[in-house]
Amino acid sequence: MSNDWSRRRTLAVAGAALLAGCSGSPPSGSSDGDGNGSAAATTATTPTPEPTPVPEPDASFTPSEWSAPTDAPTSDVERTVLVENLEVPWDVSVAANGDLFVTERVGRVSRVAGGDLDTVFAPEDAIDAGSIAAEPQEQQWWVDGGEGGTLGVAVHPDYPDVEVLYVYYTASVGEDERVNRVSRFDLSADDPAATERVVVGDMAANNFHNGGRIAFGPRGYLWITTGDAGEEAMAADPGELPGSVLRVTVNGEPAPDNPDIPGGDPRVFTYGHRNPQGLVWLPDGTPVATEHGPAGRDEVNRLVPGGFYGWPDVRTADEYRGLPEDSDVRRPLANTGGSTWAPTGALWYTGEAVPSWGNRLIIGGLGSQQLIVVTLSPPETELPPLGERGRRFDADWLDDAYTATAHPMLTDELGRIRHVEQGVDGELYAITSNRDGRSSEEFPKENHDVLVKLEVSE
């Protein structure tokens, strides 16, 4: 054990073992692991210690001034494959020491360190969502596990001093029954999967709209995006978790200054979402989410505490225009109308690997098979040129806090791009999702799926 939290946890476990040895408790195997042994086996119970709370990260945050770029982002970007033959990777989390933690929807959590990929653990109850062979083939709608599986991952901000990893995954909890949950795992243990503690559990799951992004925000709270899981009405109810963005502590409690929404679950930060899967923060701390829409109508939303984002009742331009002046529905920064981005993982980029992409929102596109680089310009500032393929979102029914200008990149060069992430030294990483059965006929390639590094071309 290499850190204080792990040492405290070791002492707690050792203390429990000592108590067990003195209590005449049943032999190993007669308990379900939570101290709830079978009554038929014995009436004695083994004292079970409360899990050692995970240390809270530093909650201090100083907003940074920033300015929106006024030039067009470059499209001259080269890619280098770092890891190949992945099975439908979904998320990447970068630790402070440079390690990359990668989830694959087949039920696997791996670590990339020193150029090597090693499996760390597999959550015991995680479904195997399946994957197709790494060769071009006829497009399917989805693999056996639908859109579920092992999804989001977030490493504790103080790693490696606190060796804890958070994972959002779809769990099998009975015959044909599934839930989504966020759990934490102790990476210092010989078997991290055995250390699982559920942080947020029993979230609705379905073959589609599972949300799944988790990330630590600038004040050390864990943010979680949940999809409506096909229960559209629940998205409009702040007392339910589907179709929400949650904000909790590292131990799963509501963040202390979460909004007080009438009738709402205290963990809910915003609600009325369809299937949000990207989370970023501007340098001043403003949270922004990307969200899948119906038949296009994908959105980028500025998140306001307690905000209601309209789903399932509002999604089209006419519906937004028809809202009364006193409507509480928050309007999007961008809505793609009838065209599809299928936006998923996102990043607010501040590195130098592709300098002209700095201070911009970078979004992975699934159905569009591209990266979308979005400039968010405050009012009364110069806007970047559109060029041949750029698109401006400046309609009068949109959120006017920023004007969004989108430039597509790498279209059909990597296939379905699931997520983008920044390394500790400004590296820019992307992962593909071409073995989920939905890519075009050109994909997947024989070495897919891949983790790539992106850099400006020489």
Short mmCIF file of C-alpha atoms in Angstrom, two decimals:
data_model
loop_
_atom_site.label_atom_id
_atom_site.label_comp_id
_atom_site.label_asym_id
_atom_site.label_seq_id
_atom_site.Cartn_x
_atom_site.Cartn_y
_atom_site.Cartn_z
CA MET A 1 0.00 0.00 0.00
CA SER A 2 1.49 3.30 -1.03
CA ASN A 3 -0.80 5.93 0.45
CA ASP A 4 -2.43 6.96 3.71
CA TRP A 5 -5.95 6.10 2.59
CA SER A 6 -4.87 2.58 1.59
CA ARG A 7 -3.07 2.14 4.91
CA ARG A 8 -6.15 3.21 6.86
CA ARG A 9 -8.24 0.80 4.80
CA THR A 10 -5.77 -2.03 5.55
CA LEU A 11 -5.99 -1.37 9.28
CA ALA A 12 -9.80 -1.35 9.12
CA VAL A 13 -9.86 -4.69 7.34
CA ALA A 14 -7.32 -6.14 9.75
CA GLY A 15 -9.44 -4.98 12.67
CA ALA A 16 -12.49 -6.66 11.19
CA ALA A 17 -10.55 -9.88 10.74
CA LEU A 18 -9.47 -9.78 14.40
CA LEU A 19 -13.08 -9.29 15.50
CA ALA A 20 -14.17 -12.13 13.27
CA GLY A 21 -11.54 -14.41 14.76
CA CYS A 22 -12.84 -13.71 18.27
CA SER A 23 -16.55 -13.94 17.57
CA GLY A 24 -17.08 -17.55 16.64
CA SER A 25 -18.30 -16.46 13.22
CA PRO A 26 -19.06 -18.94 10.44
CA PRO A 27 -16.35 -20.10 8.06
CA SER A 28 -15.62 -18.32 4.83
CA GLY A 29 -18.27 -18.85 2.18
CA SER A 30 -21.31 -18.72 4.49
CA SER A 31 -21.76 -14.96 4.03
CA ASP A 32 -22.64 -12.97 0.95
CA GLY A 33 -19.73 -10.60 1.58
CA ASP A 34 -21.78 -7.92 3.35
CA GLY A 35 -21.99 -9.68 6.71
CA ASN A 36 -25.42 -11.12 5.87
CA GLY A 37 -24.78 -14.81 6.43
CA SER A 38 -27.51 -17.38 5.92
CA ALA A 39 -29.77 -17.74 8.99
CA ALA A 40 -29.88 -21.49 8.34
CA ALA A 41 -26.13 -21.68 8.73
CA THR A 42 -25.75 -19.74 11.98
CA THR A 43 -27.37 -17.08 14.11
CA ALA A 44 -24.01 -15.38 14.74
CA THR A 45 -23.00 -12.42 12.62
CA THR A 46 -19.58 -11.17 11.71
CA PRO A 47 -19.07 -7.48 12.48
CA THR A 48 -18.60 -5.63 9.23
CA PRO A 49 -16.73 -2.33 9.34
CA GLU A 50 -18.13 0.67 7.57
CA PRO A 51 -16.14 1.35 4.40
CA THR A 52 -13.36 3.83 4.97
CA PRO A 53 -14.48 7.11 3.40
CA VAL A 54 -12.44 8.21 0.44
CA PRO A 55 -10.57 11.48 1.09
CA GLU A 56 -12.25 14.49 -0.47
CA PRO A 57 -10.17 16.28 -3.12
CA ASP A 58 -9.26 19.93 -2.70
CA ALA A 59 -12.47 21.90 -3.32
CA SER A 60 -10.78 25.25 -3.93
CA PHE A 61 -11.06 26.66 -7.43
CA THR A 62 -9.94 29.94 -8.92
CA PRO A 63 -11.69 30.82 -12.19
CA SER A 64 -9.35 31.69 -15.04
CA GLU A 65 -9.80 34.41 -17.59
CA TRP A 66 -9.84 33.22 -21.19
CA SER A 67 -10.59 34.52 -24.64
CA ALA A 68 -12.22 32.76 -27.56
CA PRO A 69 -10.02 32.22 -30.62
CA THR A 70 -10.89 34.34 -33.62
CA ASP A 71 -9.13 32.22 -36.24
CA ALA A 72 -10.37 28.98 -37.78
CA PRO A 73 -8.97 25.78 -36.26
CA THR A 74 -6.50 23.91 -38.43
CA SER A 75 -7.50 20.68 -40.14
CA ASP A 76 -3.86 19.63 -40.66
CA VAL A 77 -3.71 16.98 -37.96
CA GLU A 78 -1.85 13.69 -37.98
CA ARG A 79 -2.67 10.67 -35.86
CA THR A 80 -0.49 8.00 -34.28
CA VAL A 81 -1.94 4.71 -33.06
CA LEU A 82 -0.86 4.04 -29.46
CA VAL A 83 -3.06 1.01 -28.66
CA GLU A 84 -4.92 -1.24 -31.09
CA ASN A 85 -7.33 -4.20 -30.98
CA LEU A 86 -9.53 -2.70 -28.28
CA GLU A 87 -13.11 -3.96 -27.97
CA VAL A 88 -15.45 -0.97 -28.11
CA PRO A 89 -13.63 1.40 -25.75
CA TRP A 90 -15.87 4.03 -24.19
CA ASP A 91 -13.87 6.37 -21.98
CA VAL A 92 -10.37 7.49 -21.05
CA SER A 93 -9.35 9.06 -17.76
CA VAL A 94 -5.90 10.61 -17.34
CA ALA A 95 -4.20 10.36 -13.95
CA ALA A 96 -1.86 13.01 -12.61
CA ASN A 97 1.13 10.71 -13.19
CA GLY A 98 0.25 10.28 -16.87
CA ASP A 99 -1.37 6.85 -16.66
CA LEU A 100 -4.45 6.39 -18.87
CA PHE A 101 -7.39 4.34 -17.64
CA VAL A 102 -9.55 2.95 -20.46
CA THR A 103 -12.91 1.22 -20.29
CA GLU A 104 -14.21 -1.26 -22.87
CA ARG A 105 -17.89 -2.06 -23.11
CA VAL A 106 -17.22 -5.79 -22.96
CA GLY A 107 -16.65 -5.35 -19.22
CA ARG A 108 -13.00 -4.43 -18.86
CA VAL A 109 -10.97 -1.65 -17.24
CA SER A 110 -7.38 -1.30 -18.41
CA ARG A 111 -4.41 0.95 -17.79
CA VAL A 112 -1.97 2.35 -20.36
CA ALA A 113 1.38 3.12 -18.74
CA GLY A 114 4.80 3.33 -20.30
CA GLY A 115 3.34 2.32 -23.65
CA ASP A 116 1.87 -0.93 -22.30
CA LEU A 117 -1.80 -1.88 -21.93
CA ASP A 118 -2.73 -4.08 -18.96
CA THR A 119 -6.12 -5.18 -17.72
CA VAL A 120 -6.68 -3.85 -14.19
CA PHE A 121 -10.00 -5.49 -13.34
CA ALA A 122 -13.49 -6.33 -14.57
CA PRO A 123 -16.49 -5.27 -12.44
CA GLU A 124 -18.09 -8.49 -11.26
CA ASP A 125 -21.66 -7.67 -12.30
CA ALA A 126 -20.82 -5.81 -15.52
CA ILE A 127 -22.49 -7.07 -18.65
CA ASP A 128 -20.45 -8.05 -21.68
CA ALA A 129 -22.00 -5.79 -24.29
CA GLY A 130 -20.26 -7.69 -27.08
CA SER A 131 -18.27 -6.53 -30.10
CA ILE A 132 -18.07 -7.36 -33.78
CA ALA A 133 -15.01 -8.69 -35.57
CA ALA A 134 -12.34 -6.18 -36.59
CA GLU A 135 -13.18 -6.15 -40.30
CA PRO A 136 -15.50 -4.09 -42.50
CA GLN A 137 -18.99 -5.59 -42.53
CA GLU A 138 -22.65 -4.79 -42.84
CA GLN A 139 -23.83 -2.19 -40.38
CA GLN A 140 -25.88 -3.45 -37.44
CA TRP A 141 -28.04 -1.37 -35.13
CA TRP A 142 -26.23 -2.54 -31.99
CA VAL A 143 -24.40 -5.43 -30.44
CA ASP A 144 -26.08 -7.76 -27.94
CA GLY A 145 -25.55 -5.39 -25.01
CA GLY A 146 -27.13 -2.46 -26.80
CA GLU A 147 -25.55 0.81 -25.71
CA GLY A 148 -24.75 -0.44 -22.22
CA GLY A 149 -21.62 -2.02 -20.80
CA THR A 150 -18.62 -0.65 -18.95
CA LEU A 151 -18.84 3.04 -19.79
CA GLY A 152 -17.43 6.05 -17.93
CA VAL A 153 -14.25 6.09 -15.87
CA ALA A 154 -12.77 8.75 -13.61
CA VAL A 155 -9.61 8.48 -11.55
CA HIS A 156 -9.55 10.19 -8.15
CA PRO A 157 -7.96 13.64 -8.57
CA ASP A 158 -5.29 12.80 -5.95
CA TYR A 159 -4.17 9.56 -7.61
CA PRO A 160 -1.67 7.95 -7.06
CA ASP A 161 -1.77 9.16 -3.43
CA VAL A 162 -5.39 7.99 -3.35
CA GLU A 163 -5.54 4.89 -5.53
CA VAL A 164 -9.26 4.94 -6.25
CA LEU A 165 -11.01 4.61 -9.59
CA TYR A 166 -14.68 5.33 -10.34
CA VAL A 167 -16.52 3.38 -13.04
CA TYR A 168 -20.02 3.77 -14.53
CA TYR A 169 -21.27 0.43 -15.81
CA THR A 170 -24.36 -1.56 -16.69
CA ALA A 171 -24.86 -4.37 -14.19
CA SER A 172 -26.79 -7.59 -14.53
CA VAL A 173 -28.83 -7.95 -11.33
CA GLY A 174 -31.16 -10.78 -12.25
CA GLU A 175 -32.60 -12.69 -15.14
CA ASP A 176 -33.04 -10.13 -17.94
CA GLU A 177 -32.76 -7.27 -15.42
CA ARG A 178 -30.15 -4.55 -15.58
CA VAL A 179 -29.28 -1.34 -13.79
CA ASN A 180 -26.63 1.31 -14.28
CA ARG A 181 -24.41 2.16 -11.35
CA VAL A 182 -21.32 4.13 -10.45
CA SER A 183 -18.89 2.30 -8.16
CA ARG A 184 -15.45 2.97 -6.75
CA PHE A 185 -12.59 0.49 -6.67
CA ASP A 186 -9.36 0.39 -4.68
CA LEU A 187 -6.51 -0.01 -7.17
CA SER A 188 -3.99 -0.76 -4.42
CA ALA A 189 -5.71 -4.10 -3.72
CA ASP A 190 -4.58 -7.37 -5.24
CA ASP A 191 -8.11 -7.78 -6.61
CA PRO A 192 -9.61 -4.31 -7.18
CA ALA A 193 -12.93 -5.81 -8.30
CA ALA A 194 -13.43 -7.27 -4.82
CA THR A 195 -13.20 -3.81 -3.24
CA GLU A 196 -16.24 -2.39 -5.07
CA ARG A 197 -18.38 0.13 -3.23
CA VAL A 198 -21.45 1.48 -5.00
CA VAL A 199 -21.47 5.29 -5.08
CA VAL A 200 -24.70 5.82 -7.02
CA GLY A 201 -26.74 2.71 -7.72
CA ASP A 202 -29.99 1.46 -9.20
CA MET A 203 -30.10 3.89 -12.10
CA ALA A 204 -32.43 2.82 -14.91
CA ALA A 205 -30.78 0.92 -17.75
CA ASN A 206 -31.94 0.01 -21.24
CA ASN A 207 -30.56 -1.04 -24.62
CA PHE A 208 -30.29 2.67 -25.37
CA HIS A 209 -29.89 6.07 -23.70
CA ASN A 210 -27.70 5.00 -20.79
CA GLY A 211 -25.74 8.26 -20.50
CA GLY A 212 -22.58 7.11 -18.77
CA ARG A 213 -20.05 9.94 -18.60
CA ILE A 214 -18.39 10.59 -15.24
CA ALA A 215 -15.78 13.25 -14.56
CA PHE A 216 -14.40 15.27 -11.69
CA GLY A 217 -15.22 18.95 -11.91
CA PRO A 218 -12.97 21.86 -10.93
CA ARG A 219 -14.06 21.75 -7.26
CA GLY A 220 -13.46 18.04 -6.77
CA TYR A 221 -17.05 16.81 -7.10
CA LEU A 222 -17.97 13.82 -9.26
CA TRP A 223 -20.36 14.67 -12.11
CA ILE A 224 -22.45 11.92 -13.72
CA THR A 225 -24.60 12.00 -16.85
CA THR A 226 -27.61 9.71 -17.03
CA GLY A 227 -29.76 8.99 -20.09
CA ASP A 228 -33.52 8.70 -20.02
CA ALA A 229 -33.20 4.90 -20.56
CA GLY A 230 -36.38 5.00 -22.63
CA GLU A 231 -38.35 6.45 -19.70
CA GLU A 232 -38.82 9.85 -21.30
CA ALA A 233 -41.25 11.23 -18.72
CA MET A 234 -38.75 10.61 -15.93
CA ALA A 235 -36.29 13.02 -17.55
CA ALA A 236 -38.67 15.89 -16.75
CA ASP A 237 -38.97 14.83 -13.10
CA PRO A 238 -36.09 16.11 -10.92
CA GLY A 239 -37.03 13.52 -8.32
CA GLU A 240 -35.87 10.76 -10.68
CA LEU A 241 -32.32 10.12 -11.89
CA PRO A 242 -32.86 9.24 -15.59
CA GLY A 243 -32.17 12.14 -17.94
CA SER A 244 -30.12 14.13 -15.43
CA VAL A 245 -26.68 15.46 -14.67
CA LEU A 246 -25.74 14.53 -11.10
CA ARG A 247 -23.11 16.08 -8.85
CA VAL A 248 -21.93 14.11 -5.81
CA THR A 249 -18.98 13.85 -3.46
CA VAL A 250 -16.38 11.11 -3.80
CA ASN A 251 -18.44 9.08 -1.33
CA GLY A 252 -21.74 9.52 -3.18
CA GLU A 253 -23.36 12.22 -1.07
CA PRO A 254 -25.01 15.22 -2.77
CA ALA A 255 -22.54 18.05 -3.31
CA PRO A 256 -23.13 20.49 -0.43
CA ASP A 257 -24.15 23.43 -2.62
CA ASN A 258 -26.25 21.52 -5.12
CA PRO A 259 -29.38 23.38 -6.23
CA ASP A 260 -32.51 22.94 -4.11
CA ILE A 261 -34.97 21.85 -6.80
CA PRO A 262 -38.57 21.52 -5.54
CA GLY A 263 -39.37 17.81 -5.39
CA GLY A 264 -35.89 16.98 -6.65
CA ASP A 265 -33.34 14.38 -5.69
CA PRO A 266 -30.55 16.32 -3.93
CA ARG A 267 -27.94 14.73 -6.22
CA VAL A 268 -29.52 16.27 -9.34
CA PHE A 269 -27.74 19.32 -10.75
CA THR A 270 -29.78 19.63 -13.98
CA TYR A 271 -32.57 17.58 -15.56
CA GLY A 272 -34.70 17.31 -18.69
CA HIS A 273 -31.92 15.67 -20.74
CA ARG A 274 -32.31 12.93 -23.33
CA ASN A 275 -28.91 11.21 -23.43
CA PRO A 276 -26.01 13.46 -22.36
CA GLN A 277 -22.58 11.89 -22.81
CA GLY A 278 -20.04 14.72 -22.75
CA LEU A 279 -18.99 16.99 -19.86
CA VAL A 280 -16.47 19.83 -19.87
CA TRP A 281 -15.76 22.98 -17.90
CA LEU A 282 -14.71 26.30 -19.32
CA PRO A 283 -11.70 27.94 -17.63
CA ASP A 284 -14.08 30.04 -15.53
CA GLY A 285 -15.81 26.89 -14.26
CA THR A 286 -18.91 27.00 -16.49
CA PRO A 287 -20.09 23.40 -17.11
CA VAL A 288 -21.09 22.42 -20.64
CA ALA A 289 -22.67 19.13 -21.75
CA THR A 290 -23.13 17.45 -25.12
CA GLU A 291 -26.30 15.48 -25.75
CA HIS A 292 -27.72 13.08 -28.32
CA GLY A 293 -30.97 14.21 -29.91
CA PRO A 294 -33.80 12.47 -31.77
CA ALA A 295 -33.38 12.36 -35.58
CA GLY A 296 -30.49 14.79 -35.36
CA ARG A 297 -31.22 17.73 -33.06
CA ASP A 298 -28.08 17.01 -31.06
CA GLU A 299 -27.28 19.70 -28.53
CA VAL A 300 -24.53 21.51 -26.68
CA ASN A 301 -25.88 22.93 -23.42
CA ARG A 302 -24.52 25.37 -20.86
CA LEU A 303 -25.49 23.86 -17.52
CA VAL A 304 -27.15 26.17 -14.99
CA PRO A 305 -27.76 24.88 -11.44
CA GLY A 306 -31.27 23.45 -11.23
CA GLY A 307 -31.84 23.99 -14.94
CA PHE A 308 -34.54 22.12 -16.86
CA TYR A 309 -33.50 21.33 -20.45
CA GLY A 310 -36.87 20.54 -21.95
CA TRP A 311 -36.80 16.85 -22.83
CA PRO A 312 -39.09 15.21 -23.82
CA ASP A 313 -41.39 18.12 -24.72
CA VAL A 314 -38.99 20.54 -26.42
CA ARG A 315 -36.32 19.77 -29.01
CA THR A 316 -37.03 21.47 -32.35
CA ALA A 317 -36.54 25.10 -33.39
CA ASP A 318 -40.30 25.63 -33.57
CA GLU A 319 -40.78 24.18 -30.10
CA TYR A 320 -38.12 26.46 -28.65
CA ARG A 321 -39.54 29.49 -30.46
CA GLY A 322 -42.99 28.64 -29.15
CA LEU A 323 -41.99 28.73 -25.49
CA PRO A 324 -43.63 31.48 -23.42
CA GLU A 325 -41.38 34.24 -22.15
CA ASP A 326 -41.60 32.95 -18.58
CA SER A 327 -40.72 29.36 -19.54
CA ASP A 328 -38.19 27.66 -17.29
CA VAL A 329 -36.76 25.58 -20.17
CA ARG A 330 -33.07 26.28 -20.74
CA ARG A 331 -32.10 26.81 -24.36
CA PRO A 332 -29.10 25.13 -26.01
CA LEU A 333 -25.94 26.80 -27.26
CA ALA A 334 -26.21 24.61 -30.35
CA ASN A 335 -28.89 22.37 -31.82
CA THR A 336 -28.00 20.56 -35.05
CA GLY A 337 -31.53 20.46 -36.46
CA GLY A 338 -32.01 17.65 -38.96
CA SER A 339 -28.28 16.88 -39.27
CA THR A 340 -26.53 14.42 -36.97
CA TRP A 341 -23.33 14.72 -34.99
CA ALA A 342 -24.14 11.97 -32.47
CA PRO A 343 -21.97 13.85 -29.96
CA THR A 344 -20.44 11.86 -27.17
CA GLY A 345 -17.27 12.40 -25.13
CA ALA A 346 -15.95 15.96 -25.15
CA LEU A 347 -12.95 17.99 -24.03
CA TRP A 348 -12.14 21.64 -23.37
CA TYR A 349 -8.67 21.65 -24.86
CA THR A 350 -5.84 23.74 -23.39
CA GLY A 351 -2.77 21.90 -24.72
CA GLU A 352 -0.24 22.60 -27.44
CA ALA A 353 -0.34 19.38 -29.47
CA VAL A 354 -2.74 21.15 -31.84
CA PRO A 355 -2.29 24.81 -30.80
CA SER A 356 -5.12 26.26 -32.89
CA TRP A 357 -7.59 23.96 -31.14
CA GLY A 358 -6.79 25.53 -27.77
CA ASN A 359 -9.60 27.14 -25.77
CA ARG A 360 -12.17 25.29 -27.85
CA LEU A 361 -14.63 22.49 -27.22
CA ILE A 362 -13.70 19.24 -28.99
CA ILE A 363 -16.47 16.67 -29.38
CA GLY A 364 -16.31 13.07 -30.54
CA GLY A 365 -18.84 12.26 -33.26
CA LEU A 366 -20.26 8.76 -33.61
CA GLY A 367 -22.79 8.81 -36.45
CA SER A 368 -20.97 11.68 -38.13
CA GLN A 369 -17.63 9.81 -37.86
CA GLN A 370 -15.66 12.95 -37.12
CA LEU A 371 -14.36 15.30 -34.49
CA ILE A 372 -16.25 18.56 -34.09
CA VAL A 373 -14.18 21.55 -32.95
CA VAL A 374 -16.48 24.20 -31.47
CA THR A 375 -15.54 27.79 -30.67
CA LEU A 376 -17.67 29.43 -27.98
CA SER A 377 -17.53 33.19 -28.45
CA PRO A 378 -18.94 35.56 -25.81
CA PRO A 379 -21.22 38.39 -27.00
CA GLU A 380 -19.66 41.29 -28.87
CA THR A 381 -16.49 39.40 -29.75
CA GLU A 382 -15.04 38.58 -33.15
CA LEU A 383 -16.22 35.24 -34.53
CA PRO A 384 -13.94 32.77 -36.32
CA PRO A 385 -14.40 32.39 -40.09
CA LEU A 386 -16.53 29.49 -41.26
CA GLY A 387 -14.40 28.35 -44.18
CA GLU A 388 -15.88 25.71 -46.45
CA ARG A 389 -17.43 23.44 -43.83
CA GLY A 390 -17.97 25.53 -40.71
CA ARG A 391 -21.38 26.18 -39.21
CA ARG A 392 -22.59 29.01 -37.00
CA PHE A 393 -25.25 28.63 -34.32
CA ASP A 394 -26.64 32.12 -33.79
CA ALA A 395 -30.43 31.77 -34.12
CA ASP A 396 -32.52 33.98 -31.86
CA TRP A 397 -33.95 30.97 -29.99
CA LEU A 398 -30.57 29.69 -28.80
CA ASP A 399 -28.75 30.46 -25.53
CA ASP A 400 -27.07 33.79 -26.24
CA ALA A 401 -24.37 33.45 -23.55
CA TYR A 402 -22.03 32.27 -26.33
CA THR A 403 -22.17 31.95 -30.10
CA ALA A 404 -21.08 28.47 -31.15
CA THR A 405 -19.08 27.98 -34.37
CA ALA A 406 -18.44 24.35 -35.33
CA HIS A 407 -15.76 22.99 -37.67
CA PRO A 408 -15.76 19.24 -38.52
CA MET A 409 -12.40 17.44 -38.55
CA LEU A 410 -11.09 13.99 -39.51
CA THR A 411 -14.37 13.02 -41.18
CA ASP A 412 -14.33 9.28 -42.04
CA GLU A 413 -10.64 9.03 -41.19
CA LEU A 414 -11.00 7.25 -37.86
CA GLY A 415 -14.62 6.16 -38.06
CA ARG A 416 -16.80 6.56 -34.99
CA ILE A 417 -14.96 8.69 -32.45
CA ARG A 418 -16.18 7.97 -28.93
CA HIS A 419 -14.12 10.29 -26.76
CA VAL A 420 -11.27 12.80 -26.73
CA GLU A 421 -9.04 13.49 -23.74
CA GLN A 422 -6.05 15.64 -22.83
CA GLY A 423 -2.85 14.26 -21.31
CA VAL A 424 -0.91 15.79 -18.44
CA ASP A 425 1.53 17.45 -20.86
CA GLY A 426 -1.13 18.64 -23.31
CA GLU A 427 -1.27 15.50 -25.44
CA LEU A 428 -4.52 14.98 -27.33
CA TYR A 429 -5.96 11.47 -27.34
CA ALA A 430 -8.99 9.95 -29.08
CA ILE A 431 -10.63 6.52 -29.01
CA THR A 432 -12.79 4.89 -31.67
CA SER A 433 -15.99 2.87 -31.33
CA ASN A 434 -16.02 0.97 -34.61
CA ARG A 435 -16.64 -2.53 -33.24
CA ASP A 436 -20.05 -1.66 -31.82
CA GLY A 437 -21.72 -2.62 -35.11
CA ARG A 438 -22.74 0.88 -36.20
CA SER A 439 -19.78 2.11 -38.24
CA SER A 440 -19.84 2.57 -42.01
CA GLU A 441 -18.75 -0.16 -44.41
CA GLU A 442 -15.13 1.08 -44.34
CA PHE A 443 -14.86 0.32 -40.65
CA PRO A 444 -13.76 -1.31 -38.47
CA LYS A 445 -10.22 -1.75 -39.75
CA GLU A 446 -8.30 -4.91 -38.92
CA ASN A 447 -6.55 -3.31 -35.92
CA HIS A 448 -9.64 -1.61 -34.45
CA ASP A 449 -10.63 -0.27 -32.08
CA VAL A 450 -7.75 2.11 -31.40
CA LEU A 451 -6.44 4.73 -29.02
CA VAL A 452 -4.67 7.42 -31.02
CA LYS A 453 -2.62 10.52 -30.31
CA LEU A 454 -3.39 13.61 -32.40
CA GLU A 455 -0.79 16.25 -33.26
CA VAL A 456 -0.56 19.13 -35.69
CA SER A 457 1.07 18.05 -38.94
CA GLU A 458 4.68 19.10 -39.43
#
